[in-house]
Every structure is written in C-alpha cells, then in structure tokens.
C-alpha cells in the first residue's frame, strides 16, 4: 500500500464512530480476559504416602528428643526419684530393684532412679552397708560426698560423718575408689578401709571379723539382736553355754543361725513379721 492510500485509510478509521457496547457486555469481556490472563497455577498433588512418611518422621524426631532441640543431652548421674530414709533407731533392711541388699543405719538415706536395674547408680547419706548382686554388664556405683565407689559384686560399707569425712570398708570382693577432681584410683581388697577427708585420701586395714572366745551363747544372741535387728530366744539350758567362734561382721544372718543350730543340735524358726529367731 502506498503512502497516499495508507493516509486515506487511516483517516477513515480515525473519523469512524466506535460501536457502543452495554455494561453487561463489557463485564463479560473483562471476566473472560481476567480468567485467561490471571488463571491460578495448579498445585501438584503429592501422593498420600508422602504425607504418611512425613508424619512418621516427625514422630520419630520428637520421640528421640532431637526435634527442635540441638542441645546435647546430658546424662543424669543421680535421679532423685526414689528416696529411702531410716528415721528409726534400728537398722532398716532394703532390697533394691536389682536384688542387691542394703542395710540403712539410723539417720541414713539412699537415693536412686527408677531405671536402677539398668543404671545402678545410688547416692548415700550416713552409714549404709551394701551386699551387691553381681552384674558385669551394669557396674554398681555409690556416690558419697566427692567419692565414687565402683563395684561389680561385693559387700562393703559407706559412711559419711558429720564433718563430711567418708570411709569405705570392704568385706568381700573388690572395689575401685575415685575422688572428684583427682586422676588417682584406689583398688581395695577385703579388710581394707578407704578414708577421704580434707582433700586427703588414705587406705588402711580394719578388722572385718568379731571374735567370741569362750563366751556365753547369750552374748552371741545379744550381738545378733544389736546388729541384725532380730530377737533371739534360746532354751534356758543353753544360755550359759560357752562358745568360741569368729564371725564376719557382715555375715548373712541365716548362716550364723544355721551354725549355732548345728553346733548345739537345735532346731530354729525365723519369724520375719516379729523379727524373731526361736531355737528349741
């Protein structure tokens, strides 16, 4: 098209009156244009397995304690969940969850966690005797003041005095002693006593036996009552009989009773409810 014809056609279009449309037509056109131009993007639907896997992962993370928690978890040495205290004037006998046996002297206390059978850690205040059940997979640890006594299976006493001095007396087996802040270790043998106080540790010997040399049988009965908490009833004819015997200070009561029974040809009955031993 030449320039003259182009100018003529352009002038016609310029002078032409536009066709008038109704408001409804305008609205319809606008909606059609908007729906095509600004159509929302379709979301990709993820399979249900994706959401199930995500839910399981979230549960695992929360259950393991690492969800929203970047702090390293610290092991609790002692969980004060179980506290047993002896407020009486007599020895208190306790069997721990791992079947270890404990004798609490008056004004003594032990503290341990609910998972004790797997985490055998226990805290002591006062004088306490332990007869530990052997378990190589789970060492038995006693914490008293700044000392730690570690054993696998043995019998020993731990005593903390009012001036915060700690003594450990070993009757059977072997124990390892540690003091907080010190690298040195002490291995005790039966008959040895570990003492710690004023930041000083020492190991000495002690007598783990009591000897009755030609003494009355009634004196042995009195010893049993004072140290085991059982009243002993003997036939009158046996009260003044003499006996010579050496007893481990932490010997099982039944062993002592059986020994007396065999030596004097006596039968015996132990009443646990009354804490009474009757020979006849």
mmCIF file of N, CA, C and O in Angstrom, residues 5 20 39 70 92 126-127 132 136 144 200 216 231 241-242 248 280:
data_model
loop_
_atom_site.group_PDB
_atom_site.id
_atom_site.type_symbol
_atom_site.label_atom_id
_atom_site.label_comp_id
_atom_site.label_asym_id
_atom_site.label_seq_id
_atom_site.Cartn_x
_atom_site.Cartn_y
_atom_site.Cartn_z
ATOM 1 N N UNK A 5 -2.585 6.085 -0.173
ATOM 2 C CA UNK A 5 -3.701 5.209 0.209
ATOM 3 C C UNK A 5 -3.684 4.917 1.717
ATOM 4 O O UNK A 5 -4.727 4.804 2.353
ATOM 5 N N UNK A 20 -21.008 1.210 20.270
ATOM 6 C CA UNK A 20 -21.257 1.293 21.711
ATOM 7 C C UNK A 20 -21.713 -0.072 22.238
ATOM 8 O O UNK A 20 -22.608 -0.688 21.656
ATOM 9 N N UNK A 39 -5.104 -16.771 35.414
ATOM 10 C CA UNK A 39 -5.564 -18.088 35.878
ATOM 11 C C UNK A 39 -4.621 -18.617 36.957
ATOM 12 O O UNK A 39 -3.400 -18.553 36.787
ATOM 13 N N UNK A 70 18.674 -28.770 69.656
ATOM 14 C CA UNK A 70 20.032 -29.016 69.200
ATOM 15 C C UNK A 70 21.018 -29.149 70.338
ATOM 16 O O UNK A 70 22.193 -29.323 70.123
ATOM 17 N N UNK A 92 17.554 -50.581 109.122
ATOM 18 C CA UNK A 92 16.482 -50.800 108.165
ATOM 19 C C UNK A 92 17.020 -51.609 106.989
ATOM 20 O O UNK A 92 18.046 -51.255 106.403
ATOM 21 N N UNK A 126 25.007 -40.827 105.340
ATOM 22 C CA UNK A 126 25.065 -41.609 106.564
ATOM 23 C C UNK A 126 25.805 -42.918 106.373
ATOM 24 O O UNK A 126 26.610 -43.073 105.458
ATOM 25 N N UNK A 127 25.509 -43.888 107.257
ATOM 26 C CA UNK A 127 26.181 -45.192 107.241
ATOM 27 C C UNK A 127 25.277 -46.232 106.594
ATOM 28 O O UNK A 127 24.174 -46.501 107.082
ATOM 29 N N UNK A 132 26.152 -56.331 97.133
ATOM 30 C CA UNK A 132 25.789 -56.076 95.744
ATOM 31 C C UNK A 132 25.674 -57.374 94.951
ATOM 32 O O UNK A 132 26.543 -58.241 95.017
ATOM 33 N N UNK A 136 28.027 -58.042 85.541
ATOM 34 C CA UNK A 136 29.173 -57.493 84.826
ATOM 35 C C UNK A 136 28.769 -56.441 83.801
ATOM 36 O O UNK A 136 29.566 -55.566 83.452
ATOM 37 N N UNK A 144 29.124 -40.640 97.333
ATOM 38 C CA UNK A 144 29.039 -40.097 98.692
ATOM 39 C C UNK A 144 30.014 -38.933 98.790
ATOM 40 O O UNK A 144 31.229 -39.125 98.672
ATOM 41 N N UNK A 200 42.194 -35.254 101.457
ATOM 42 C CA UNK A 200 43.254 -36.239 101.649
ATOM 43 C C UNK A 200 42.652 -37.635 101.688
ATOM 44 O O UNK A 200 41.654 -37.869 102.375
ATOM 45 N N UNK A 216 29.702 -66.659 126.594
ATOM 46 C CA UNK A 216 28.367 -67.256 126.705
ATOM 47 C C UNK A 216 27.606 -67.124 125.381
ATOM 48 O O UNK A 216 27.741 -66.129 124.662
ATOM 49 N N UNK A 231 15.364 -60.541 117.497
ATOM 50 C CA UNK A 231 15.436 -61.035 118.874
ATOM 51 C C UNK A 231 15.657 -62.543 118.847
ATOM 52 O O UNK A 231 15.014 -63.268 118.074
ATOM 53 N N UNK A 241 25.865 -71.625 128.113
ATOM 54 C CA UNK A 241 26.873 -72.453 127.445
ATOM 55 C C UNK A 241 27.909 -71.567 126.772
ATOM 56 O O UNK A 241 27.590 -70.498 126.243
ATOM 57 N N UNK A 242 29.164 -72.035 126.765
ATOM 58 C CA UNK A 242 30.252 -71.233 126.215
ATOM 59 C C UNK A 242 30.468 -71.560 124.732
ATOM 60 O O UNK A 242 30.240 -72.695 124.287
ATOM 61 N N UNK A 248 32.207 -63.111 110.514
ATOM 62 C CA UNK A 248 32.342 -61.934 109.650
ATOM 63 C C UNK A 248 31.276 -60.917 110.071
ATOM 64 O O UNK A 248 30.100 -61.259 110.203
ATOM 65 N N UNK A 280 15.057 -74.294 119.644
ATOM 66 C CA UNK A 280 14.440 -75.254 120.561
ATOM 67 C C UNK A 280 14.998 -76.651 120.312
ATOM 68 O O UNK A 280 15.583 -76.938 119.295
#
